[in-house]
Coordinates of C-alpha atoms in Angstrom, one line a residue:
X23 CA -39.7 16.3 -24.0
X24 CA -36.2 14.9 -23.6
X25 CA -35.5 11.7 -25.6
X26 CA -33.4 9.2 -23.5
X27 CA -30.5 7.7 -25.5
X28 CA -27.8 5.2 -24.6
X29 CA -24.3 5.0 -26.0
X30 CA -21.9 2.1 -25.4
X31 CA -18.4 2.1 -26.8
X32 CA -16.3 -1.1 -26.9
X33 CA -12.7 -1.6 -27.8
X34 CA -11.8 -3.5 -31.0
X35 CA -8.5 -5.3 -31.3
X36 CA -6.3 -5.4 -34.5
X37 CA -8.0 -8.7 -35.6
X38 CA -11.4 -6.9 -35.4
X39 CA -12.4 -8.8 -32.3
X40 CA -14.7 -6.8 -30.1
X41 CA -13.3 -6.7 -26.6
X42 CA -14.3 -5.0 -23.3
X43 CA -16.1 -1.7 -23.0
X44 CA -13.9 1.3 -22.9
X45 CA -14.0 3.5 -19.7
X46 CA -14.9 6.6 -21.8
X47 CA -15.9 9.9 -20.1
X48 CA -16.7 11.9 -23.3
X49 CA -17.4 10.9 -26.8
X50 CA -17.9 12.9 -30.1
X51 CA -19.0 10.9 -33.1
X52 CA -19.8 12.2 -36.6
X53 CA -21.4 10.0 -39.3
X54 CA -21.1 11.2 -42.9
X55 CA -23.1 10.3 -45.9
X56 CA -20.8 9.2 -48.8
X57 CA -17.8 10.3 -46.7
X58 CA -15.6 9.1 -43.8
X59 CA -16.9 9.4 -40.4
X60 CA -14.8 10.6 -37.4
X61 CA -14.7 9.9 -33.7
X62 CA -12.9 11.3 -30.5
X63 CA -13.1 9.6 -27.2
X64 CA -11.6 10.7 -23.8
X65 CA -10.9 8.3 -20.9
X66 CA -8.7 7.8 -17.8
X67 CA -5.2 6.7 -19.0
X68 CA -5.2 3.4 -17.2
X69 CA -2.9 0.6 -18.2
X70 CA -5.8 -1.4 -19.7
X71 CA -7.1 1.7 -21.6
X72 CA -3.7 2.3 -23.0
X73 CA -3.5 -1.3 -24.2
X74 CA -6.9 -1.1 -25.8
X75 CA -6.0 2.1 -27.7
X76 CA -2.6 1.0 -29.1
X77 CA -2.0 1.2 -32.8
X78 CA -4.3 -1.0 -34.8
X79 CA -7.0 -1.0 -32.1
X80 CA -10.3 0.8 -32.6
X81 CA -13.8 1.2 -31.3
X82 CA -17.4 -0.1 -32.0
X83 CA -20.0 2.5 -31.0
X84 CA -23.5 1.3 -30.1
X85 CA -26.4 3.8 -30.0
X86 CA -29.7 2.4 -28.4
X87 CA -28.6 -1.2 -29.1
X88 CA -27.6 -0.6 -32.8
X89 CA -24.0 -0.3 -34.0
X90 CA -23.6 3.2 -35.6
X91 CA -19.9 3.4 -36.1
X92 CA -16.8 1.1 -36.1
X93 CA -13.4 2.3 -36.9
X94 CA -9.6 2.3 -36.1
X95 CA -7.8 4.8 -34.0
X96 CA -5.4 7.2 -35.8
X97 CA -4.1 9.5 -33.1
X98 CA -3.7 9.1 -29.4
X99 CA -2.7 12.0 -26.9
X100 CA -1.8 11.3 -23.4
X101 CA -1.9 14.1 -20.8
X102 CA -0.6 13.9 -17.2
X103 CA -0.5 16.7 -14.6
X104 CA 0.5 14.8 -11.6
X105 CA 1.0 11.2 -10.3
X106 CA -2.3 9.8 -11.4
X107 CA -2.8 8.0 -14.7
X108 CA -3.8 11.2 -16.6
X109 CA -6.2 11.3 -19.5
X110 CA -6.2 9.7 -23.0
X111 CA -7.8 11.4 -26.0
X112 CA -8.1 9.0 -28.9
X113 CA -9.3 10.1 -32.3
X114 CA -9.9 8.1 -35.5
X115 CA -12.0 7.4 -38.5
X116 CA -14.8 5.0 -39.3
X117 CA -14.1 1.9 -41.4
X118 CA -15.0 3.8 -44.6
X119 CA -11.4 5.2 -44.3
X120 CA -10.1 1.8 -45.5
X121 CA -11.8 2.4 -48.9
X122 CA -11.1 6.1 -48.9
X123 CA -7.4 5.5 -48.5
X124 CA -7.1 3.7 -51.9
X125 CA -6.6 5.0 -55.4
X126 CA -8.4 3.5 -58.5
X127 CA -5.4 2.4 -60.6
X128 CA -5.7 2.4 -64.4
X129 CA -4.9 -1.3 -64.4
X130 CA -5.5 -2.8 -61.0
X131 CA -4.4 -6.2 -62.0
X132 CA -0.9 -5.1 -63.2
X133 CA 2.2 -4.0 -61.5
X134 CA 2.8 -0.3 -60.9
X135 CA 5.5 -0.4 -63.7
X136 CA 2.9 -1.6 -66.2
X137 CA 0.2 0.9 -65.6
X138 CA -1.4 2.7 -68.5
X139 CA -4.5 4.1 -70.0
X140 CA -7.7 4.1 -68.0
X141 CA -9.9 1.6 -66.1
X142 CA -13.1 2.0 -68.0
X143 CA -16.3 0.3 -66.7
X144 CA -19.9 0.4 -67.6
X145 CA -23.1 -0.9 -66.0
X146 CA -25.6 -0.1 -63.3
X147 CA -24.1 2.4 -60.8
X148 CA -24.0 -0.1 -58.0
X149 CA -22.2 -2.6 -60.2
X150 CA -19.5 -0.1 -61.4
X151 CA -18.9 1.1 -57.9
X152 CA -18.4 -2.4 -56.4
X153 CA -16.2 -3.4 -59.3
X154 CA -13.8 -0.6 -58.6
X155 CA -13.8 -1.2 -54.9
X156 CA -13.2 -5.0 -55.4
X157 CA -10.4 -4.4 -57.9
X158 CA -8.6 -1.8 -55.7
X159 CA -9.2 -2.6 -52.1
X160 CA -11.3 -5.8 -52.0
X161 CA -10.0 -9.1 -50.5
X162 CA -9.8 -10.7 -53.9
X163 CA -7.8 -7.9 -55.6
X164 CA -4.6 -8.7 -57.5
X165 CA -1.4 -9.2 -55.5
X166 CA 0.1 -6.2 -57.3
X167 CA -2.4 -4.0 -55.4
X168 CA -1.0 -5.1 -52.0
X169 CA 2.1 -4.2 -50.1
X170 CA 3.8 -7.5 -49.3
X171 CA 5.6 -5.9 -46.4
X172 CA 2.2 -5.0 -44.7
X173 CA 0.2 -8.1 -45.1
X174 CA -2.3 -7.2 -42.3
X175 CA -3.3 -3.9 -43.8
X176 CA -7.1 -4.0 -44.1
X177 CA -9.1 -4.8 -47.1
X178 CA -12.9 -5.1 -47.6
X179 CA -15.3 -7.8 -48.6
X180 CA -17.7 -6.5 -51.3
X181 CA -21.3 -7.5 -50.8
X182 CA -23.2 -9.1 -53.6
X183 CA -24.2 -6.8 -56.4
X184 CA -28.0 -6.0 -56.7
X185 CA -27.4 -3.8 -59.9
X186 CA -29.2 -0.8 -58.6
X187 CA -29.0 2.6 -60.1
X188 CA -28.9 3.9 -63.7
X189 CA -26.4 2.6 -66.2
X190 CA -23.2 4.7 -66.1
X191 CA -19.9 4.8 -68.0
X192 CA -16.9 5.7 -66.0
X193 CA -13.1 5.9 -66.5
X194 CA -10.6 6.0 -63.6
X195 CA -7.0 6.8 -63.5
X196 CA -5.4 7.2 -60.0
X197 CA -8.5 8.8 -58.7
X198 CA -9.2 8.7 -55.0
X199 CA -11.6 5.8 -54.5
X200 CA -13.9 7.9 -52.3
X201 CA -14.2 10.6 -54.9
X202 CA -15.0 8.0 -57.5
X203 CA -17.7 6.5 -55.3
X204 CA -19.3 9.9 -54.5
X205 CA -19.2 11.0 -58.3
X206 CA -21.2 7.9 -59.3
X207 CA -23.4 7.4 -56.2
X208 CA -24.7 11.0 -55.7
X209 CA -26.3 11.4 -59.1
X210 CA -27.5 7.9 -58.9
X211 CA -29.3 8.4 -55.6
X212 CA -27.1 5.8 -53.8
X213 CA -25.2 5.5 -50.6
X214 CA -22.3 3.4 -49.5
X215 CA -21.2 1.8 -46.1
X216 CA -18.4 -0.2 -44.6
X217 CA -19.6 -2.2 -41.7
X218 CA -17.9 -4.9 -39.5
X219 CA -19.1 -8.3 -40.3
X220 CA -17.4 -10.8 -37.9
X221 CA -13.7 -10.5 -38.5
X222 CA -14.1 -8.8 -41.9
X223 CA -15.1 -5.4 -43.1
X224 CA -18.1 -5.4 -45.6
X225 CA -18.5 -2.8 -48.2
X226 CA -22.0 -2.3 -49.5
X227 CA -24.2 0.1 -51.5
X228 CA -27.6 1.1 -50.4
X229 CA -30.5 3.0 -51.8
X230 CA -31.5 5.9 -49.4
X231 CA -35.3 6.4 -48.9
X232 CA -37.5 9.4 -49.1
X233 CA -39.4 9.4 -45.8
X234 CA -42.6 11.3 -46.3
X235 CA -43.4 11.2 -42.6
X236 CA -40.0 12.7 -41.7
X237 CA -41.0 16.4 -41.6
X238 CA -39.1 19.0 -39.5
X239 CA -40.2 22.5 -38.5
X240 CA -40.0 24.9 -35.7
X241 CA -43.8 24.5 -35.1
X242 CA -43.3 20.8 -34.7
X243 CA -40.5 21.4 -32.2
X244 CA -38.0 19.2 -34.1
X245 CA -36.0 21.8 -36.0
X246 CA -33.3 23.5 -33.9
X247 CA -31.8 25.8 -36.6
X248 CA -32.0 26.4 -40.3
X249 CA -30.3 28.5 -43.0
X250 CA -31.6 28.5 -46.5
X251 CA -30.9 30.4 -49.7
X252 CA -33.0 31.4 -52.7
X253 CA -30.7 32.6 -55.4
X254 CA -30.2 32.2 -59.2
X255 CA -27.6 29.6 -60.0
X256 CA -24.2 30.6 -61.2
X257 CA -24.8 28.7 -64.4
X258 CA -28.1 27.6 -65.9
X259 CA -26.5 25.9 -68.9
X260 CA -23.2 24.2 -69.5
X261 CA -21.3 23.3 -72.7
X262 CA -19.2 20.2 -72.0
X263 CA -16.2 19.2 -74.0
X264 CA -15.3 15.5 -73.8
X265 CA -12.6 13.6 -75.8
X266 CA -11.5 14.5 -79.2
X267 CA -10.1 17.5 -81.1
X268 CA -11.8 20.3 -83.2
X269 CA -15.1 19.2 -84.9
X270 CA -14.5 15.6 -83.8
X271 CA -14.6 16.6 -80.1
X272 CA -17.6 15.1 -78.1
X273 CA -19.5 18.2 -77.1
X274 CA -22.9 18.3 -75.4
X275 CA -25.2 20.9 -73.6
X276 CA -26.8 20.3 -70.3
X277 CA -29.5 22.7 -68.9
X278 CA -31.2 23.7 -65.8
X279 CA -34.2 25.0 -67.8
X280 CA -36.4 25.4 -64.7
X281 CA -34.0 27.8 -63.1
X282 CA -33.5 29.8 -66.3
X283 CA -37.3 30.2 -66.6
X284 CA -37.9 31.0 -62.9
X285 CA -35.1 33.7 -62.9
X286 CA -35.6 34.8 -66.5
X287 CA -31.9 34.5 -67.2
X288 CA -29.6 32.2 -69.1
X289 CA -26.0 31.9 -67.9
X290 CA -23.6 29.6 -69.9
X291 CA -20.5 28.0 -68.8
X292 CA -17.8 25.9 -70.5
X293 CA -16.8 22.6 -68.8
X294 CA -13.6 20.8 -69.9
X295 CA -14.2 17.0 -69.5
X296 CA -11.6 15.8 -71.9
X297 CA -11.1 12.6 -70.0
X298 CA -14.7 11.5 -70.9
X299 CA -15.0 9.4 -74.0
X300 CA -18.8 8.5 -73.8
X301 CA -21.9 10.6 -74.1
X302 CA -23.1 9.5 -70.6
X303 CA -19.7 10.5 -69.1
X304 CA -19.9 13.9 -70.7
X305 CA -23.5 14.4 -69.6
X306 CA -22.5 13.4 -66.0
X307 CA -19.8 16.0 -65.9
X308 CA -22.3 18.6 -67.1
X309 CA -24.8 17.6 -64.5
X310 CA -22.2 17.7 -61.8
X311 CA -21.3 21.2 -62.9
X312 CA -24.9 22.3 -62.8
X313 CA -25.2 20.9 -59.3
X314 CA -22.1 22.9 -58.2
X315 CA -23.6 26.0 -59.7
X316 CA -26.9 25.7 -57.7
X317 CA -27.3 28.1 -54.9
X318 CA -30.9 27.6 -53.7
X319 CA -32.0 25.3 -51.0
X320 CA -31.0 24.3 -47.5
X321 CA -27.6 25.5 -46.5
X322 CA -27.7 23.8 -43.1
X323 CA -30.4 22.5 -40.8
X324 CA -30.0 20.9 -37.5
X325 CA -32.7 18.5 -36.5
X326 CA -34.0 17.6 -33.0
X327 CA -35.0 14.2 -31.6
X328 CA -38.6 14.0 -30.3
X329 CA -40.4 11.0 -28.9
X330 CA -42.4 10.7 -32.2
X331 CA -39.5 11.1 -34.6
X332 CA -35.8 10.5 -33.9
X333 CA -32.8 9.5 -35.8
X334 CA -32.7 5.7 -36.5
X335 CA -36.5 5.5 -35.9
X336 CA -38.2 7.1 -38.9
X337 CA -35.2 8.2 -40.9
X338 CA -31.5 7.4 -41.4
X339 CA -28.3 8.8 -42.8
X340 CA -28.7 9.5 -46.5
X341 CA -32.5 9.5 -46.5
X342 CA -34.4 12.5 -47.9
X343 CA -36.5 14.3 -45.3
X344 CA -38.7 17.5 -45.5
X345 CA -37.7 20.8 -43.9
X346 CA -40.3 23.5 -43.5
X347 CA -38.2 26.4 -42.1
X348 CA -41.2 28.9 -42.4
X349 CA -44.9 28.7 -43.3
X350 CA -45.2 28.1 -47.1
X351 CA -41.6 27.2 -47.6
X352 CA -40.6 23.6 -47.9
X353 CA -37.4 21.7 -49.0
X354 CA -36.8 18.0 -49.5
X355 CA -33.1 17.3 -48.9
X356 CA -30.6 14.6 -47.7
X357 CA -29.5 13.9 -44.3
X358 CA -25.8 14.3 -44.8
X359 CA -24.4 14.0 -41.3
X360 CA -25.2 13.0 -37.9
X361 CA -23.3 14.3 -34.8
X362 CA -23.5 12.2 -31.5
X363 CA -22.1 13.9 -28.4
X364 CA -22.0 12.1 -25.0
X365 CA -20.8 12.9 -21.5
X366 CA -20.9 10.0 -19.2
X367 CA -20.5 12.2 -16.0
X368 CA -23.6 14.2 -16.9
X369 CA -25.5 11.1 -18.3
X370 CA -26.2 12.9 -21.5
X371 CA -26.3 11.6 -25.1
X372 CA -27.3 14.2 -27.8
X373 CA -27.9 13.3 -31.4
X374 CA -28.0 16.0 -33.9
X375 CA -28.7 15.0 -37.5
X376 CA -27.9 17.7 -40.2
X377 CA -29.2 18.5 -43.6
X378 CA -26.8 20.5 -46.0
X379 CA -23.3 21.5 -45.3
X380 CA -22.6 21.1 -41.6
X381 CA -19.7 23.6 -41.6
X382 CA -21.8 26.2 -43.6
X383 CA -21.9 27.0 -47.3
X384 CA -18.9 27.3 -49.5
X385 CA -18.3 30.9 -50.9
X386 CA -18.1 31.4 -54.6
X387 CA -14.3 31.7 -54.3
X388 CA -14.3 28.3 -52.4
X389 CA -16.3 26.7 -55.1
X390 CA -14.2 28.1 -57.9
X391 CA -11.0 27.0 -56.0
X392 CA -12.4 23.5 -55.5
X393 CA -13.4 23.3 -59.3
X394 CA -9.8 24.5 -60.1
X395 CA -8.2 21.8 -57.9
X396 CA -10.5 19.1 -59.5
X397 CA -9.6 20.2 -63.0
X398 CA -5.8 20.3 -62.2
X399 CA -6.1 16.9 -60.5
X400 CA -7.9 15.4 -63.6
X401 CA -5.3 16.9 -66.0
X402 CA -2.4 15.6 -63.8
X403 CA -4.0 12.0 -64.0
X404 CA -4.7 12.2 -67.7
X405 CA -1.0 12.6 -68.7

């Protein structure tokens, strides 16, 4: 049975005031867990539409009466093939882009000429994340973190800290703020959002839920497509080297013992984490390496709305759901993305949540290249 959905898209002016509905004809929205969402909207290029899509303007998208995305336009294309107004295609990112565009400075309160060392913080994962965001892109950040010639560039208000998540130690030095948030939030089982709150943007951390009733299978009619892999990990044990030299170097071992026992093999790998000065930091780096080495699980799964279970009513972005791709095979994994596709002329709104990598799995070469880039970036920022 088809599930009826409604989508409304409003223009948002540079002061974050929601204005009139946009005359959109097609829309593509992608919501990403611990990442920046994207959107593309097409519409007739009327004078009003052009005014409402000028630089600094954006959109607020409402699905079934609930705001699911707000963000600023980043690109506008105008096509004309005759004397009529033509067509506008406007693309942009959601408001998480404000946070993702910032770096975590070593000394956020000091001028760029006085930067040095690392910004080291410790505490519950939520506390640490919010402290970095507040110091680097929060409304109360030091004047040295602002561009005086761009006083209207957006910042975020940081929501009150509820101290959720395990205690972590983290050191930052010119690290992209979105990478930092992901590195802390993922192992802590947390998510992050930026939402419009009046004329301000509110950054917050949330705790995704495991939804026992959110089960998807072909037999239930709510699983469109699924790819999964059962394979031995590339590494079952990692030896992690932190700060220090020779025998004084901080070294720890982290293990995926269950995989080693299942596959009857032990595969060791060295991980250089010289920027980490604490045991928890070294262990976190090791756990991240083990996660990168994992090859079993859902690669990608596309879910289907049904009257009994649909996105926003039973589960949300970041929640853990159960995928049963075949009898006797079950995985519990995170909803990592939600694609919303709408065509006003056809009267269709399709919502497709995804579990796993939406664009397919990374090859071994892709993963090794990504690891090399991260290592080079860490080395560049450490000197």
